[in-house]
Short mmCIF file of C-alpha atoms (C1' of nucleotides) in Angstrom, two decimals:
data_model
loop_
_atom_site.label_atom_id
_atom_site.label_comp_id
_atom_site.label_asym_id
_atom_site.label_seq_id
_atom_site.Cartn_x
_atom_site.Cartn_y
_atom_site.Cartn_z
CA MET A 224 14.53 -15.26 21.57
CA ASN A 225 10.97 -17.39 19.90
CA ARG A 226 10.91 -19.76 17.68
CA ALA A 227 9.30 -19.03 15.45
CA LEU A 228 10.83 -14.91 15.67
CA GLU A 229 13.66 -16.58 15.05
CA ILE A 230 12.80 -18.19 11.78
CA LEU A 231 12.13 -14.45 10.62
CA LYS A 232 15.53 -12.87 11.92
CA GLU A 233 17.38 -16.13 10.22
CA ARG A 234 15.87 -15.49 7.21
CA GLY A 235 15.46 -11.29 6.91
CA PHE A 236 12.31 -10.88 7.59
CA VAL A 237 13.36 -8.09 10.22
CA GLN A 238 14.29 -4.37 10.40
CA GLN A 239 12.59 -2.98 13.55
CA CYS A 240 9.90 -4.21 15.32
CA SER A 241 8.45 -2.57 17.82
CA ASP A 242 9.33 -4.74 21.84
CA LEU A 243 11.44 -8.34 20.37
CA GLU A 244 11.81 -9.37 23.75
CA GLY A 245 8.16 -8.94 24.15
CA LEU A 246 6.52 -9.85 21.98
CA SER A 247 8.96 -12.83 21.49
CA ASN A 248 7.81 -13.71 26.13
CA LEU A 249 4.01 -12.86 24.52
CA MET A 250 5.16 -15.53 21.44
CA ASP A 251 5.69 -18.00 23.91
CA GLU A 252 3.18 -18.17 25.94
CA GLY A 253 0.66 -19.42 22.82
CA PRO A 254 -0.01 -18.78 19.66
CA ILE A 255 -0.93 -14.66 19.12
CA THR A 256 -3.28 -13.15 15.83
CA PHE A 257 -1.71 -10.93 13.25
CA TYR A 258 -2.21 -8.75 10.61
CA ILE A 259 -0.50 -7.66 7.47
CA GLY A 260 -2.29 -4.47 5.58
CA THR A 261 -2.96 -4.75 1.72
CA ASP A 262 -4.27 -1.50 -0.26
CA PRO A 263 -5.27 -3.12 -3.35
CA THR A 264 -4.50 -0.48 -5.48
CA GLY A 265 -3.55 -2.28 -8.23
CA PRO A 266 -4.57 -4.72 -11.32
CA SER A 267 -2.30 -7.76 -9.55
CA LEU A 268 -0.46 -7.87 -6.44
CA HIS A 269 3.26 -7.81 -7.88
CA ILE A 270 7.30 -9.29 -5.56
CA GLY A 271 7.22 -6.51 -3.55
CA HIS A 272 3.70 -7.30 -1.66
CA MET A 273 4.29 -10.73 -1.64
CA VAL A 274 7.20 -10.27 1.81
CA PRO A 275 4.91 -10.51 4.41
CA PHE A 276 2.99 -13.07 3.29
CA PHE A 277 6.34 -15.11 3.35
CA ALA A 278 5.89 -14.04 6.99
CA MET A 279 2.34 -14.58 7.56
CA ARG A 280 3.45 -18.21 6.01
CA HIS A 281 6.45 -18.67 8.46
CA LEU A 282 4.29 -18.12 11.20
CA ARG A 283 1.11 -19.32 10.81
CA ASP A 284 3.16 -22.20 9.94
CA ALA A 285 3.70 -22.01 12.91
CA GLY A 286 0.49 -22.01 14.87
CA HIS A 287 -0.47 -18.01 15.35
CA ARG A 288 -3.17 -17.27 13.14
CA GLY A 289 -3.12 -14.48 10.58
CA ILE A 290 -5.73 -11.52 9.23
CA ALA A 291 -4.68 -10.22 5.64
CA LEU A 292 -6.59 -7.18 5.83
CA LEU A 293 -7.77 -5.32 2.40
CA GLY A 294 -7.70 -1.86 2.64
CA GLY A 295 -11.38 -1.54 0.78
CA GLY A 296 -11.20 1.72 2.31
CA THR A 297 -7.65 2.70 3.09
CA ALA A 298 -7.24 2.46 -0.81
CA ARG A 299 -9.84 5.90 -1.51
CA ILE A 300 -7.20 7.21 -0.26
CA GLY A 301 -4.33 6.73 -1.26
CA ASP A 302 -0.95 6.31 1.81
CA PRO A 303 1.22 9.18 1.02
CA SER A 304 3.80 6.43 2.55
CA GLY A 305 7.14 6.42 0.79
CA LYS A 306 5.59 8.27 -2.76
CA THR A 307 7.17 11.36 -3.47
CA GLU A 308 3.55 11.91 -5.23
CA MET A 309 0.30 11.59 -4.17
CA ARG A 310 -1.82 8.94 -5.46
CA LYS A 311 -4.17 9.44 -8.13
CA LEU A 312 -7.79 8.75 -6.42
CA ILE A 313 -9.25 5.25 -7.86
CA SER A 314 -12.93 4.51 -8.36
CA TYR A 315 -14.65 2.59 -5.56
CA GLU A 316 -16.06 -0.50 -8.11
CA GLU A 317 -12.33 -0.48 -9.81
CA ILE A 318 -11.22 -0.77 -5.59
CA ASP A 319 -13.48 -3.63 -5.30
CA ALA A 320 -12.96 -5.79 -8.25
CA ASN A 321 -8.97 -5.01 -7.18
CA THR A 322 -9.97 -6.34 -4.04
CA GLU A 323 -11.44 -9.76 -5.40
CA ARG A 324 -8.25 -10.38 -7.63
CA PHE A 325 -5.90 -9.57 -4.56
CA ILE A 326 -7.39 -12.29 -2.58
CA ASP A 327 -8.18 -14.98 -5.52
CA GLN A 328 -4.27 -14.38 -5.26
CA LEU A 329 -3.74 -14.34 -1.81
CA ASP A 330 -6.04 -17.67 -1.40
CA ARG A 331 -3.92 -19.66 -3.81
CA PHE A 332 -0.06 -18.49 -1.38
CA ILE A 333 -1.24 -17.98 1.92
CA HIS A 334 -4.36 -20.44 1.45
CA PHE A 335 -7.29 -18.85 4.14
CA ASP A 336 -9.25 -21.69 5.75
CA GLY A 337 -11.01 -19.41 7.56
CA VAL A 338 -9.28 -20.26 11.43
CA ASN A 339 -5.50 -19.69 11.05
CA ALA A 340 -5.41 -17.49 8.01
CA LEU A 341 -8.82 -15.49 7.56
CA THR A 342 -8.85 -12.74 5.56
CA ALA A 343 -10.74 -8.86 6.81
CA ASN A 344 -11.49 -5.16 4.58
CA ASN A 345 -11.40 -2.48 6.05
CA LYS A 346 -14.20 -0.39 4.05
CA ASP A 347 -16.40 -2.93 6.68
CA TRP A 348 -15.61 0.06 8.89
CA LEU A 349 -14.02 2.80 7.56
CA SER A 350 -16.62 3.55 4.76
CA ASN A 351 -20.01 4.69 6.79
CA LEU A 352 -17.70 6.30 9.16
CA ASN A 353 -19.38 9.17 10.81
CA TYR A 354 -16.86 12.10 10.71
CA ILE A 355 -17.93 14.02 13.83
CA GLU A 356 -17.34 11.16 16.09
CA PHE A 357 -13.72 10.07 14.26
CA LEU A 358 -12.67 12.77 15.60
CA ARG A 359 -14.05 12.90 18.73
CA ASP A 360 -12.46 9.54 18.89
CA ILE A 361 -9.98 9.16 16.88
CA GLY A 362 -8.73 11.76 15.54
CA ARG A 363 -8.10 13.89 19.64
CA HIS A 364 -5.48 11.27 20.54
CA PHE A 365 -3.49 12.39 17.24
CA SER A 366 -0.82 15.41 17.35
CA VAL A 367 0.19 17.34 14.48
CA ASN A 368 3.28 18.04 15.92
CA ARG A 369 4.33 14.45 15.70
CA MET A 370 2.85 14.09 12.97
CA LEU A 371 4.74 15.89 10.89
CA SER A 372 8.14 15.14 11.74
CA PHE A 373 7.98 11.45 10.23
CA GLU A 374 9.81 11.06 7.91
CA SER A 375 7.34 10.54 5.59
CA TYR A 376 5.06 13.40 5.73
CA ARG A 377 8.13 15.55 5.72
CA MET A 378 9.64 15.12 2.75
CA ARG A 379 5.85 15.20 0.99
CA LEU A 380 6.01 18.61 2.92
CA GLU A 381 9.23 19.44 0.35
CA THR A 382 5.95 18.42 -2.76
CA GLY A 383 2.62 18.65 -1.63
CA LEU A 384 0.91 16.87 0.95
CA SER A 385 -2.95 16.41 0.30
CA PHE A 386 -5.25 16.02 3.74
CA ILE A 387 -6.54 13.79 2.76
CA GLU A 388 -3.53 11.68 2.17
CA PHE A 389 -2.67 13.40 6.31
CA ASN A 390 -5.01 11.16 7.17
CA TYR A 391 -3.91 7.88 6.41
CA GLN A 392 -1.63 7.62 9.21
CA LEU A 393 -5.04 7.53 11.40
CA LEU A 394 -7.49 5.27 9.48
CA GLN A 395 -4.18 2.75 9.70
CA SER A 396 -4.24 3.34 13.26
CA TYR A 397 -7.40 2.25 13.33
CA ASP A 398 -7.77 -0.81 11.73
CA TYR A 399 -5.11 -1.70 14.14
CA LEU A 400 -7.58 -0.94 16.80
CA GLN A 401 -11.23 -2.90 15.61
CA LEU A 402 -8.89 -5.71 14.70
CA TYR A 403 -7.75 -5.57 17.73
CA LYS A 404 -10.98 -5.66 19.49
CA LEU A 405 -12.14 -7.35 17.19
CA HIS A 406 -9.64 -10.37 16.49
CA GLY A 407 -7.05 -9.58 19.50
CA CYS A 408 -4.94 -9.03 17.02
CA ARG A 409 -2.03 -8.30 18.80
CA LEU A 410 1.01 -7.96 16.40
CA GLN A 411 0.61 -5.71 12.59
CA ILE A 412 3.68 -6.32 10.45
CA GLY A 413 4.74 -5.05 7.04
CA GLY A 414 6.51 -3.44 4.98
CA ASP A 415 9.57 -0.86 6.65
CA ASP A 416 7.49 2.33 5.24
CA GLN A 417 5.35 1.74 7.45
CA TRP A 418 6.97 1.87 10.33
CA GLY A 419 5.66 5.14 11.67
CA ASN A 420 1.14 4.15 10.62
CA ILE A 421 2.52 0.45 12.42
CA VAL A 422 3.84 3.19 15.80
CA ALA A 423 0.82 4.60 15.49
CA GLY A 424 -1.67 1.29 15.78
CA ILE A 425 -0.42 0.64 18.71
CA GLU A 426 -0.44 4.20 20.83
CA LEU A 427 -3.57 4.25 19.60
CA ILE A 428 -4.19 1.05 20.59
CA ARG A 429 -2.64 1.42 24.21
CA ARG A 430 -4.29 5.17 24.79
CA VAL A 431 -7.91 3.36 24.43
CA GLU A 432 -7.68 0.57 25.16
CA GLY A 433 -5.16 0.17 27.39
CA ALA A 434 -3.24 -2.85 26.20
CA GLU A 435 0.24 -3.53 25.10
CA CYS A 436 0.28 -4.24 20.93
CA TYR A 437 3.46 -4.92 18.77
CA GLY A 438 4.90 -4.02 15.65
CA LEU A 439 7.69 -5.65 13.53
CA THR A 440 8.46 -4.01 9.97
CA PHE A 441 10.15 -5.92 7.12
CA PRO A 442 13.77 -4.87 5.30
CA LEU A 443 11.87 -2.61 1.68
CA VAL A 444 13.28 -5.23 -0.46
CA THR A 445 16.18 -3.54 -3.15
CA THR A 446 18.50 -5.18 -5.46
CA SER A 447 22.69 -4.93 -4.44
CA ASP A 448 22.83 -2.71 -7.20
CA GLY A 449 20.44 -0.55 -5.35
CA LYS A 450 17.36 -1.02 -7.62
CA LYS A 451 14.10 -1.42 -6.18
CA MET A 452 13.24 -5.87 -6.38
CA GLY A 453 11.03 -7.20 -8.50
CA LYS A 454 11.10 -4.10 -11.24
CA THR A 455 11.22 -5.02 -15.04
CA GLU A 456 11.86 -3.05 -17.47
CA LYS A 457 8.45 -3.66 -17.93
CA GLY A 458 7.20 -2.67 -14.88
CA ALA A 459 6.58 -4.10 -11.28
CA LEU A 460 7.06 -7.79 -11.35
CA PHE A 461 2.77 -9.16 -10.90
CA LEU A 462 1.30 -12.45 -10.46
CA ASP A 463 -1.17 -12.48 -12.57
CA PRO A 464 -0.02 -14.51 -15.37
CA GLU A 465 -1.42 -11.88 -18.54
CA ILE A 466 0.17 -9.67 -16.92
CA THR A 467 3.70 -10.89 -16.19
CA SER A 468 3.78 -14.15 -18.72
CA PRO A 469 6.26 -17.47 -15.92
CA TYR A 470 8.68 -17.56 -18.14
CA GLU A 471 9.13 -13.65 -17.25
CA PHE A 472 8.83 -13.87 -13.91
CA PHE A 473 10.99 -17.55 -13.93
CA GLN A 474 13.42 -14.70 -15.65
CA TYR A 475 13.60 -12.59 -13.20
CA PHE A 476 14.32 -14.78 -10.92
CA ARG A 477 16.60 -16.49 -13.20
CA ASN A 478 18.77 -13.00 -13.25
CA VAL A 479 19.25 -12.23 -10.58
CA PRO A 480 22.76 -10.75 -9.41
CA ASP A 481 24.78 -13.09 -7.22
CA SER A 482 24.94 -10.93 -4.55
CA ASP A 483 21.16 -11.40 -3.53
CA VAL A 484 20.64 -15.56 -4.41
CA GLU A 485 21.40 -16.34 -0.44
CA ARG A 486 18.60 -12.82 0.44
CA PHE A 487 16.38 -14.21 -1.78
CA LEU A 488 16.42 -17.77 -1.68
CA LEU A 489 16.03 -16.90 1.99
CA MET A 490 12.76 -15.01 1.83
CA PHE A 491 11.34 -16.24 -1.39
CA THR A 492 11.28 -20.38 -0.59
CA PHE A 493 10.96 -22.03 2.17
CA LEU A 494 13.78 -24.25 1.48
CA PRO A 495 16.15 -25.20 4.49
CA ILE A 496 17.62 -22.29 5.90
CA ASP A 497 20.76 -24.95 6.28
CA GLU A 498 19.85 -24.85 2.11
CA CYS A 499 19.72 -21.87 1.12
CA ARG A 500 23.19 -20.60 2.71
CA TYR A 501 24.97 -23.36 1.64
CA LEU A 502 22.79 -22.37 -2.22
CA GLY A 503 24.49 -18.78 -1.52
CA SER A 504 27.58 -19.26 -1.21
CA LEU A 505 28.37 -21.65 -4.06
CA LYS A 506 31.34 -19.32 -6.56
CA ASP A 507 31.08 -18.56 -10.20
CA LYS A 508 29.25 -21.21 -12.32
CA ALA A 509 27.85 -22.97 -9.89
CA LEU A 510 26.30 -20.10 -8.39
CA ASN A 511 25.04 -19.09 -11.45
CA GLU A 512 22.83 -22.81 -11.06
CA ALA A 513 21.29 -21.96 -7.72
CA LYS A 514 19.90 -19.00 -9.81
CA GLU A 515 18.30 -21.11 -11.71
CA ARG A 516 17.16 -23.32 -8.08
CA LEU A 517 15.80 -19.98 -6.51
CA ALA A 518 14.12 -19.48 -10.02
CA TRP A 519 12.01 -23.00 -9.86
CA GLU A 520 11.50 -22.54 -6.18
CA VAL A 521 9.75 -18.55 -6.59
CA THR A 522 8.22 -19.31 -10.09
CA SER A 523 6.82 -22.97 -8.34
CA LEU A 524 5.64 -21.22 -5.17
CA ILE A 525 3.21 -18.56 -6.60
CA HIS A 526 2.10 -20.64 -10.19
CA GLY A 527 1.94 -24.11 -8.82
CA GLU A 528 4.94 -26.63 -10.35
CA GLU A 529 3.51 -27.16 -14.15
CA GLU A 530 4.46 -23.31 -14.72
CA ALA A 531 7.47 -23.03 -12.95
CA ASN A 532 8.70 -26.84 -15.38
CA LYS A 533 7.14 -24.72 -18.85
CA ALA A 534 9.03 -21.70 -17.19
CA LEU A 535 12.86 -24.14 -16.46
CA SER A 536 12.48 -25.67 -19.18
CA ALA A 537 11.62 -22.88 -22.19
CA ALA A 538 14.89 -21.16 -19.90
CA LYS A 539 16.58 -23.62 -21.48
CA ALA A 540 15.68 -24.04 -24.53
CA ALA A 541 16.43 -19.92 -25.12
CA PHE A 542 19.71 -20.66 -23.73
CA ARG A 543 21.74 -23.84 -24.00
CA GLY A 544 19.23 -25.40 -26.65
CA GLU A 545 18.09 -28.53 -24.80
CA GLY A 546 14.33 -27.90 -23.61
CA ASP A 547 11.27 -27.67 -25.56
CA ALA A 548 11.69 -24.39 -26.76
CA SER A 549 7.58 -24.26 -27.88
CA GLN A 550 7.24 -22.51 -23.53
CA LEU A 551 8.37 -19.98 -25.44
CA PRO A 552 6.59 -16.54 -25.87
CA THR A 553 5.83 -17.38 -28.96
CA ILE A 554 2.78 -15.15 -31.26
CA GLU A 555 1.51 -16.83 -34.46
CA VAL A 556 1.07 -15.45 -37.75
CA GLU A 557 -1.03 -16.19 -40.96
CA ILE A 558 0.60 -18.61 -42.93
CA SER A 559 -0.60 -16.61 -46.11
CA ARG A 560 1.51 -13.54 -44.46
CA LEU A 561 4.75 -15.69 -43.80
CA ASP A 562 4.20 -17.31 -47.34
CA SER A 563 4.04 -13.83 -48.87
CA GLY A 564 6.94 -12.32 -46.57
CA ILE A 565 6.93 -10.15 -43.74
CA GLY A 566 9.89 -7.61 -42.94
CA VAL A 567 11.92 -8.65 -39.96
CA LEU A 568 10.98 -5.20 -38.72
CA ASP A 569 7.50 -5.81 -38.08
CA LEU A 570 8.41 -9.00 -37.51
CA PHE A 571 10.83 -7.83 -34.45
CA VAL A 572 7.72 -5.82 -33.44
CA GLU A 573 4.38 -7.71 -34.15
CA ALA A 574 6.20 -10.24 -31.74
CA GLY A 575 6.95 -7.46 -29.34
CA LEU A 576 10.40 -7.93 -28.93
CA ALA A 577 10.66 -3.33 -30.38
CA PRO A 578 7.96 -0.97 -29.54
CA SER A 579 8.78 0.35 -32.73
CA LYS A 580 10.17 0.37 -36.31
CA SER A 581 11.86 2.59 -35.12
CA GLU A 582 13.25 0.25 -32.17
CA ALA A 583 13.38 -2.43 -34.15
CA ARG A 584 16.34 -0.98 -36.94
CA ARG A 585 18.33 0.37 -34.23
CA LEU A 586 18.53 -3.27 -32.57
CA VAL A 587 20.00 -4.71 -36.45
CA LYS A 588 21.90 -1.34 -37.00
CA GLN A 589 23.62 -2.54 -33.25
CA SER A 590 23.11 -5.62 -34.66
CA GLY A 591 21.24 -7.46 -31.74
CA ALA A 592 18.74 -9.30 -33.43
CA SER A 593 18.53 -12.72 -34.68
CA VAL A 594 16.67 -14.48 -36.17
CA ASN A 595 16.83 -18.99 -35.90
CA GLY A 596 20.41 -18.34 -34.89
CA ARG A 597 21.66 -16.12 -37.82
CA LYS A 598 22.27 -12.35 -36.80
CA ILE A 599 20.22 -9.83 -39.11
CA GLU A 600 22.32 -7.38 -41.27
CA ASN A 601 20.23 -6.13 -43.01
CA GLU A 602 17.73 -4.63 -41.30
CA MET A 603 14.80 -4.83 -45.26
CA GLN A 604 14.78 -8.36 -45.16
CA ILE A 605 12.20 -10.76 -45.56
CA LEU A 606 11.06 -13.32 -44.12
CA THR A 607 9.41 -15.97 -45.12
CA SER A 608 8.02 -19.56 -44.92
CA ARG A 609 10.77 -20.90 -46.18
CA ASP A 610 12.38 -19.72 -42.87
CA LEU A 611 11.39 -21.45 -41.00
CA GLU A 612 13.00 -24.07 -39.03
CA ASN A 613 11.11 -27.02 -36.90
CA ASN A 614 8.06 -24.68 -38.28
CA ALA A 615 8.86 -21.85 -35.87
CA LEU A 616 11.08 -18.94 -36.00
CA MET A 617 13.04 -18.13 -33.42
CA LEU A 618 14.10 -14.55 -32.88
CA ARG A 619 15.65 -12.98 -29.98
CA ALA A 620 16.79 -9.22 -29.29
CA GLY A 621 20.17 -9.39 -27.58
CA LYS A 622 20.67 -11.54 -25.44
CA LYS A 623 17.97 -12.38 -23.32
CA ARG A 624 15.45 -11.17 -25.42
CA VAL A 625 13.70 -14.01 -26.83
CA ALA A 626 9.71 -14.42 -28.52
CA ARG A 627 8.60 -17.43 -31.48
CA VAL A 628 7.11 -16.96 -34.47
CA VAL A 629 4.82 -20.20 -35.62
CA PRO A 630 2.08 -20.06 -38.50
CA LYS A 631 -0.81 -20.00 -38.32
CA SER A 632 -3.62 -21.84 -41.40
"C1'" G B 103 -7.90 37.57 -1.17
"C1'" G B 104 -2.30 40.88 -2.80
"C1'" G B 105 2.20 39.77 -4.39
"C1'" G B 106 5.96 36.10 -6.37
"C1'" A B 107 8.23 32.17 -9.03
"C1'" G B 108 7.09 28.15 -12.27
"C1'" A B 109 5.35 23.39 -14.95
"C1'" U B 110 10.39 21.23 -20.81
"C1'" U B 111 10.76 14.63 -24.11
"C1'" C B 112 10.88 7.90 -18.54
"C1'" C B 113 13.13 10.85 -14.51
"C1'" C B 114 15.86 15.16 -13.12
"C1'" G B 115 17.75 19.40 -14.70
"C1'" A B 116 19.87 23.51 -19.15
"C1'" G B 117 17.36 25.79 -22.73
"C1'" U B 118 14.78 33.45 -23.06
"C1'" G B 119 12.42 34.00 -31.50
"C1'" G B 120 15.74 30.44 -36.47
"C1'" U B 121 22.40 26.91 -35.83
"C1'" C B 122 16.05 23.17 -31.50
"C1'" A B 123 14.20 16.25 -31.52
"C1'" A B 124 16.14 20.25 -27.93
"C1'" A B 125 22.76 20.80 -24.10
"C1'" G B 126 24.11 17.18 -19.67
"C1'" G B 127 23.22 13.44 -15.57
"C1'" G B 128 19.67 9.42 -14.46
"C1'" G B 129 17.94 5.22 -15.93
"C1'" G B 130 16.53 2.18 -20.53
"C1'" C B 131 17.82 -0.71 -24.47
"C1'" A B 132 23.21 -2.96 -28.06
"C1'" G B 133 27.09 -4.40 -28.16
"C1'" A B 134 32.86 -5.94 -26.40
"C1'" C B 135 33.97 -8.40 -21.46
"C1'" U B 136 31.83 -13.07 -18.51
"C1'" G B 137 28.59 -17.55 -16.21
"C1'" U B 138 21.21 -14.89 -18.70
"C1'" A B 139 25.58 -11.90 -12.99
"C1'" A B 140 28.31 -7.94 -11.24
"C1'" A B 141 31.62 -3.48 -12.51
"C1'" U B 142 34.47 -1.39 -16.61
"C1'" C B 143 34.02 0.59 -21.90
"C1'" U B 144 31.63 1.54 -26.64
"C1'" G B 145 27.17 2.79 -29.25
"C1'" U B 146 22.17 4.36 -28.99
"C1'" U B 147 17.67 6.98 -26.70
"C1'" G B 148 9.72 10.60 -29.66
"C1'" G B 149 7.63 8.27 -34.68
"C1'" C B 150 7.06 7.15 -39.77
"C1'" U B 151 10.26 6.69 -43.52
"C1'" G B 152 16.12 4.00 -48.29
"C1'" U B 153 21.00 8.43 -42.95
"C1'" A B 154 17.26 13.61 -48.22
"C1'" G B 155 12.33 14.41 -46.03
"C1'" C B 156 7.92 14.40 -43.30
"C1'" C B 157 4.89 14.66 -38.79
"C1'" U B 158 4.32 14.85 -32.82
"C1'" U B 159 6.64 17.13 -28.60
"C1'" C B 160 7.86 21.90 -24.19
"C1'" G B 161 0.99 22.72 -19.14
"C1'" A B 162 -3.84 23.48 -21.98
"C1'" A B 163 -6.39 26.95 -25.72
"C1'" G B 164 -5.90 30.84 -28.84
"C1'" G B 165 -2.14 34.90 -30.95
"C1'" U B 166 2.06 38.16 -32.94
"C1'" U B 167 5.55 35.83 -36.35
"C1'" C B 168 8.74 34.26 -42.69
"C1'" A B 169 10.12 30.91 -37.80
"C1'" A B 170 8.27 30.56 -31.45
"C1'" A B 171 9.82 25.49 -26.03
"C1'" U B 172 12.13 30.38 -26.02
"C1'" C B 173 6.75 36.89 -27.76
"C1'" C B 174 1.19 38.57 -25.88
"C1'" U B 175 -3.71 37.34 -23.97
"C1'" U B 176 -6.37 33.81 -21.42
"C1'" C B 177 -7.13 29.39 -19.20
"C1'" U B 178 -5.58 24.87 -15.01
"C1'" C B 179 -1.93 23.60 -11.19
"C1'" U B 180 2.10 23.87 -8.06
"C1'" C B 181 5.30 25.89 -5.45
"C1'" C B 182 6.98 30.66 -1.62
"C1'" C B 183 5.29 35.19 0.38
"C1'" C B 184 2.06 38.19 3.11
"C1'" A B 185 -3.67 38.90 4.51
#
RNA sequence: GGGGAGAUUCCCGAGUGGUCAAAGGGGGCAGACUGUAAAUCUGUUGGCUGUAGCCUUCGAAGGUUCAAAUCCUUCUCUCCCCA
């Protein structure tokens, strides 16, 4: 098999391929152009979005040319695939703003040089489509019967599917056709929930252009306990450090289940395959340390080495008391307030360790709250500047959540 | 257009006048056990407040009643059947 494909397969990226042999042969002949589409429907990319982009880097490094297609047009509609509810419509301004952020975040990871890595926006050809022409040229190639047989639509038939969403597949197929015509794109990669849409695009190109294109999907990444990958208690693991701090990001990977270490190393880092396998094969405590490596590598790829080091240091401070505590999540409190004293409950809420005073109270009652290593027994306790140690209060909620309070004059 | 069913707390889903902040499950959080893992067990899970109390919540707005998630009216939305 083609070497680049081989790598993807070994690293666990391959779920389905429209024609693995054909694709392999094509890639052996020389560099190909491929694309991956993402709809800018949120304020930031999250880790789940990144799987195809890791693949993009592997392919690019093997000499192929990748296009990151931003769905500035399709985001106006919403893809029903894999969802059980209609996506709410987003304003055009919001979509454009999201698009810019997405490109920005991706550029740091992919580095679009305009030669081997480029971006495109389907808004360019979708926003002014002529309805009648579109139906004549594209719509006629789609069989409703066939579309209804797809799992993603069948599922939604139960709960309701609006006509515009139903059209999503046509638009995505049209994207592929456009990229084929404009850039000679021969391969579309994406998450496995995109399979139906990708195949539809391949068929469209075959009918309209008589050309053979390919599709390759990646497994939808879940943790081995069945949870969606990258879900934290607050939601997804975002790339934007304002939404998900590098420390949180680091901790997510630091706490991944044992059985996922190898898989995540293979997919979310560029460490050599052998090393990933070795690290993943470790047992007990040693495996626990492999998680640290995993967390550092991924954080470094997304946020840079410096942030990764800070996060690592903060984690060490929180759990082993040896790193740099100043890198932990920190809030500042007016020194005058500290002098007069603040109730523990309020402090925990302010530090973001509890969403409400009731929660904070519960935390204390269940003996999950501590300050500077001492358990809080009384929910009425008042903390003052006399409780500062090294000019800080170290708040802990449960075993894993930590926040530091420092005085501000 | 006609007929029927439904909208409950983060999710699913009970609840048909007071004993309902609302069963049960899921998820979350905390504790025990550990390795910052998994599994398991226990507790907890609207808000504010000294465990007494007060406030907000059962699609929306009105109304009946001492008292409503539960009854009435109108509205919005969803699903199903017929045309």
